[in-house]
Amino acid sequence: MEKFNYEWRIKDSIFTKDKGTVFSCFAGGGGSTMGYKLAGFDVIGCCEIDPRMNAIYVANHNPKINLLMDIRDVVAKAKLHDLPKELYQLDILDGSPPCSSFSIVGEREKGWGKEKKFREGQTKQVLDTLFFDFIELAKYLQPKVVVAENVKGLMVGEAKKYVSKIYDEFEKAGYYCQHFLLDASKMGCPQKRERVFFLSLRKNLADKFLINRGLFEVCPYVDMTFNCKPIAFCNVKDGKGRLLPPKITEIWKKRKFGDIYLMNAYYREFQKQKYFSQHYVYDDEVCKTLTTHEDSLVLYDEPRYTSKSEAIKISTFPLDYNFLKEKPHYVLGMSVPPLMMANVAKNIYEQWLSKL
């Protein structure tokens, strides 16, 4: 398997753009797009509702087609055939529908079906229906392949019902759908980050790939097995992160080897359950999932948070990526690691698109 380097720069890279065309929805700051570019695809544009994230995307990718708008408005245009013609000739339609409704952390079921206005957008949306708006867009654009990424929480509890509906909607749109739970740490990323990828191939292209997956179910075969050697944090560590505040440092000093959370020490001493989202990072282990918060990862061996450059390498973004005025941790925490997407895209090309 080709190895993509987690420590890299745009200025040193050659993007061949010879594997096919991609359009990215819910594109954010451009993590998925960077992955497709590494894999040799030509990402011709994006759709993103957040003007701040879109500004970062434009600064780094200069897209030919830039749709700064609600996905529902894009669907309405697609239905009227009122989008650039290139979007009706795509190899891959990519999307990472907002996923906080299904996250294992948070309200989950209590937040489903509720219309909210989120920091990432300018209009009220029901987050758990945006996935289906994305599938509707695929129905009108009819790309060869549709790739959708989402949180592991979709595979847990009542959220599984949404997975069944996702399959049903892809079926109606004319696609065979299958999903894979993938771990970035097995795909060349120095971070344990599990995400669900839905891969759908247009039915009229799938005959040569079909296999029986069950008594009444067929799907186009694609191998999404990855076994890259784990990359421990010591490989990306530079020790330049911000020092812990004095009160937090006192808690850090009471840590014990094997603690997962910073507040384990507080819990032992005061028997109170407090904030448990700050994970320790051990030098000889793959670090936990980077979130949008700068203080989400705390070094076990030093009273520091992860630095900007550590976070960038953990997330496999290029070191010369332009985050404009946004905090890198915020952008990185919301993004698909480029190397994760590069490996998915590479397999899609080699096993499907190159054989069509």
XYZ file of C-alpha atoms in Angstrom:
356
model
C 0.000 0.000 0.000
C 1.294 3.433 -0.894
C 2.404 5.351 2.153
C 1.355 8.972 2.554
C 3.524 11.057 4.864
C 1.832 12.629 7.913
C 4.494 15.373 7.995
C 4.333 17.302 4.741
C 3.920 20.688 3.048
C 1.825 21.891 0.142
C 4.797 23.684 -1.395
C 6.688 20.385 -1.718
C 3.766 18.389 -3.122
C 2.742 17.473 -6.649
C -0.993 16.928 -7.134
C -1.461 14.925 -10.343
C -5.232 15.525 -10.748
C -5.426 12.493 -13.044
C -7.680 10.146 -11.045
C -11.033 11.879 -11.574
C -13.094 14.852 -10.451
C -14.499 15.477 -6.979
C -16.931 17.992 -5.491
C -16.930 18.342 -1.696
C -20.017 19.242 0.355
C -19.885 20.389 3.988
C -16.274 20.992 3.030
C -15.222 22.860 6.173
C -11.609 23.953 6.154
C -10.652 21.416 3.486
C -9.370 18.259 5.210
C -11.150 15.838 2.875
C -10.149 17.897 -0.144
C -6.474 17.703 0.844
C -6.849 13.917 1.039
C -8.359 13.647 -2.433
C -5.586 15.839 -3.814
C -2.928 13.630 -2.252
C -4.590 10.630 -3.908
C -4.398 12.310 -7.320
C -7.957 13.618 -7.741
C -9.007 16.980 -9.122
C -11.285 18.646 -6.551
C -13.171 21.160 -8.669
C -15.172 22.824 -5.937
C -16.990 22.858 -2.637
C -20.193 23.701 -0.822
C -19.944 25.171 2.674
C -22.367 27.267 4.727
C -19.869 28.779 7.192
C -18.154 31.844 5.659
C -15.169 31.558 8.024
C -14.453 27.958 7.072
C -15.127 28.737 3.439
C -12.556 31.541 3.550
C -9.941 29.061 4.782
C -10.932 26.607 2.071
C -10.647 29.236 -0.662
C -7.304 30.477 0.652
C -5.794 26.999 0.453
C -7.588 25.423 -2.522
C -8.777 28.217 -4.810
C -11.776 26.159 -6.014
C -13.154 26.587 -9.512
C -16.709 26.254 -8.145
C -17.326 27.766 -4.723
C -20.864 27.492 -3.351
C -21.114 29.408 -0.087
C -24.661 28.384 0.730
C -27.002 25.984 2.489
C -26.937 22.450 1.047
C -30.727 22.685 0.626
C -30.290 25.592 -1.765
C -27.755 23.570 -3.745
C -30.263 20.715 -3.984
C -32.914 23.112 -5.285
C -30.523 24.335 -7.970
C -29.508 20.792 -8.882
C -33.142 19.821 -9.329
C -33.575 22.651 -11.849
C -30.291 21.727 -13.550
C -29.052 25.161 -12.531
C -25.520 24.229 -11.475
C -22.270 24.226 -13.490
C -22.272 21.344 -15.983
C -19.131 19.828 -14.421
C -21.170 18.916 -11.344
C -23.346 16.595 -13.431
C -20.252 14.698 -14.641
C -18.495 13.943 -11.351
C -16.485 10.887 -10.480
C -17.004 11.431 -6.746
C -19.472 13.492 -4.742
C -17.983 13.850 -1.273
C -19.607 15.037 1.917
C -19.243 15.145 5.693
C -22.720 16.137 6.904
C -22.617 17.858 10.327
C -22.580 15.087 12.877
C -22.908 16.497 16.412
C -26.461 15.117 16.691
C -25.069 11.586 16.586
C -21.885 12.081 18.595
C -21.433 9.743 21.549
C -20.668 12.881 23.571
C -23.600 15.269 23.946
C -27.392 15.226 23.888
C -27.798 12.591 21.131
C -31.478 11.491 21.138
C -32.603 14.611 23.030
C -31.317 16.789 20.182
C -32.660 14.784 17.258
C -35.234 16.453 15.055
C -34.743 19.881 16.621
C -34.084 22.920 14.459
C -31.112 24.905 15.739
C -28.817 27.661 14.639
C -25.222 26.495 14.974
C -21.956 28.389 15.049
C -20.997 26.780 11.728
C -23.982 28.180 9.819
C -26.060 31.263 9.284
C -29.480 29.589 9.047
C -31.437 27.236 11.277
C -31.026 23.570 10.351
C -32.015 20.150 11.614
C -28.590 18.502 11.611
C -29.837 14.935 11.503
C -31.646 15.522 8.193
C -28.723 17.120 6.332
C -27.390 13.663 5.430
C -30.574 13.064 3.468
C -30.301 16.429 1.722
C -26.835 15.303 0.651
C -28.224 12.037 -0.737
C -30.903 13.998 -2.587
C -28.158 16.068 -4.197
C -26.517 12.827 -5.324
C -29.829 11.763 -6.854
C -29.832 14.829 -9.111
C -26.103 14.998 -9.879
C -25.635 11.220 -10.354
C -21.861 11.000 -9.744
C -20.218 7.627 -10.251
C -19.390 7.317 -6.540
C -20.697 9.009 -3.399
C -18.533 9.178 -0.275
C -20.043 10.302 3.020
C -18.158 10.478 6.317
C -19.679 10.669 9.781
C -19.113 9.937 13.468
C -18.863 6.529 15.098
C -21.977 7.401 17.100
C -24.110 6.534 14.079
C -23.386 2.884 14.871
C -24.629 3.097 18.465
C -28.097 2.602 19.915
C -31.107 4.263 18.327
C -28.915 6.020 15.755
C -28.682 2.694 13.897
C -32.157 3.417 12.575
C -30.660 6.357 10.680
C -28.185 4.016 9.038
C -31.054 1.915 7.707
C -32.723 5.040 6.364
C -29.449 6.151 4.764
C -29.322 2.820 2.921
C -32.950 3.208 1.825
C -32.362 6.728 0.491
C -29.253 5.707 -1.427
C -31.250 2.844 -2.923
C -33.923 5.300 -4.101
C -31.230 7.573 -5.546
C -29.879 4.682 -7.647
C -26.868 3.551 -5.595
C -25.555 0.460 -3.865
C -24.438 1.561 -0.404
C -22.137 0.024 2.190
C -20.411 1.453 5.237
C -17.111 0.927 7.026
C -15.940 1.914 10.495
C -12.356 3.065 9.960
C -9.635 4.081 12.401
C -7.235 6.821 11.300
C -4.437 5.302 13.398
C -4.423 2.288 11.032
C -4.254 4.583 8.003
C -0.974 6.397 8.611
C -2.318 9.028 11.022
C -0.743 9.666 14.459
C -4.220 9.859 16.014
C -6.870 7.358 17.053
C -9.903 8.763 15.284
C -12.763 6.438 14.330
C -15.187 7.496 11.617
C -17.885 5.812 9.563
C -17.534 6.024 5.788
C -20.492 5.322 3.511
C -19.323 4.331 0.025
C -21.948 4.180 -2.710
C -21.497 3.133 -6.333
C -24.050 4.021 -9.014
C -26.062 0.911 -9.882
C -25.634 1.066 -13.646
C -21.857 0.904 -13.160
C -21.730 -1.825 -10.535
C -22.366 -5.095 -12.404
C -18.740 -6.255 -12.564
C -18.172 -5.621 -8.837
C -21.272 -7.215 -7.295
C -20.960 -9.885 -4.619
C -23.512 -11.534 -2.329
C -23.324 -10.117 1.179
C -26.403 -11.889 2.463
C -29.277 -14.040 1.294
C -31.099 -11.092 -0.274
C -28.347 -8.471 -0.394
C -25.645 -7.678 -2.913
C -23.033 -4.934 -2.880
C -20.082 -3.838 -5.037
C -16.948 -5.331 -3.525
C -14.358 -2.879 -2.222
C -11.624 -3.622 0.299
C -11.260 -1.021 3.027
C -8.828 -2.910 5.240
C -5.936 -0.803 6.514
C -3.098 -1.981 8.742
C -0.498 0.779 8.821
C 1.955 0.631 11.708
C 0.789 2.791 14.652
C 2.585 6.129 15.009
C 3.260 7.073 18.631
C 3.029 10.657 19.828
C 6.805 10.882 20.374
C 7.174 11.033 16.579
C 5.310 14.349 16.381
C 6.122 15.839 19.781
C 7.938 19.177 19.949
C 7.032 20.307 23.491
C 6.080 23.800 22.349
C 2.489 23.717 23.550
C 1.023 26.235 25.975
C 1.803 25.578 29.647
C -1.070 24.429 31.835
C -2.521 27.138 34.110
C -1.272 26.956 37.743
C -4.445 25.348 39.175
C -4.554 22.745 36.411
C -0.835 22.085 36.892
C -1.486 21.188 40.537
C -4.000 18.569 39.386
C -1.559 17.356 36.714
C 1.143 16.817 39.367
C -1.098 14.254 41.101
C -1.490 12.116 38.003
C -0.744 8.380 38.027
C 0.612 6.351 35.131
C -2.323 4.834 33.285
C -4.675 7.783 33.851
C -6.742 8.511 30.780
C -8.151 11.875 31.803
C -6.518 14.884 33.387
C -9.301 14.985 35.979
C -8.713 11.406 37.165
C -6.438 12.893 39.840
C -9.139 15.337 40.958
C -11.670 12.521 41.085
C -9.385 10.402 43.295
C -8.794 13.201 45.794
C -12.212 14.860 46.038
C -14.555 12.088 44.846
C -16.328 14.507 42.543
C -17.038 13.866 38.885
C -15.779 16.833 36.904
C -14.764 17.663 33.354
C -13.612 14.422 31.686
C -12.846 15.547 28.143
C -9.163 16.343 28.575
C -7.171 13.257 27.597
C -3.571 12.523 28.507
C -1.144 11.971 25.651
C 1.569 9.391 26.331
C 4.804 9.569 24.345
C 4.800 5.875 23.409
C 1.128 5.662 22.432
C -1.018 6.932 19.572
C -2.779 10.013 20.880
C -6.512 10.173 21.403
C -8.882 12.047 19.095
C -8.106 15.735 18.699
C -11.206 17.862 19.324
C -11.932 21.475 18.451
C -10.686 22.623 21.872
C -7.063 23.647 22.295
C -6.975 22.066 25.773
C -8.414 18.667 24.781
C -5.048 16.866 24.822
C -2.624 17.199 27.727
C 0.919 15.827 27.663
C 1.518 13.258 30.396
C 5.269 13.923 30.641
C 5.075 17.721 30.555
C 2.498 20.190 31.964
C 1.538 21.370 28.502
C -1.270 21.209 25.989
C -0.499 20.050 22.462
C 1.142 22.724 20.313
C -0.072 24.029 16.963
C 2.519 22.038 15.012
C 1.818 18.875 17.035
C -1.897 19.223 16.338
C -1.279 19.773 12.619
C 0.880 16.640 12.367
C -1.582 14.630 14.483
C -4.292 15.657 12.013
C -2.009 15.065 8.966
C -2.663 18.534 7.559
C 0.201 20.173 5.664
C 2.473 22.183 7.932
C 2.107 25.241 5.689
C -1.704 25.215 5.699
C -3.188 28.695 6.020
C -5.712 28.831 8.886
C -6.223 32.592 8.446
C -7.449 34.025 11.757
C -9.004 30.812 13.079
C -7.473 28.669 15.802
C -5.907 25.618 14.130
C -7.256 23.234 16.779
C -10.807 24.312 15.957
C -10.400 23.679 12.235
C -8.439 20.453 12.731
C -10.893 19.060 15.256
C -13.764 19.384 12.794
C -11.869 17.968 9.825
C -11.313 14.568 8.280
C -7.560 13.872 8.468
C -6.239 14.222 4.894
C -4.298 10.952 5.060
C -7.434 9.131 6.162
C -9.312 10.389 3.112
C -6.319 9.862 0.820
C -6.282 6.156 1.639
C -10.046 5.814 1.138
C -9.866 7.688 -2.177
C -6.897 5.637 -3.363
C -8.788 2.373 -2.796
C -11.900 3.704 -4.525
C -9.863 4.610 -7.566
C -7.873 1.390 -7.738
C -10.804 -0.944 -7.077
C -13.684 0.865 -8.777
C -13.031 3.949 -10.892
C -9.938 2.683 -12.714
C -11.903 -0.362 -13.865
C -14.978 1.425 -15.225
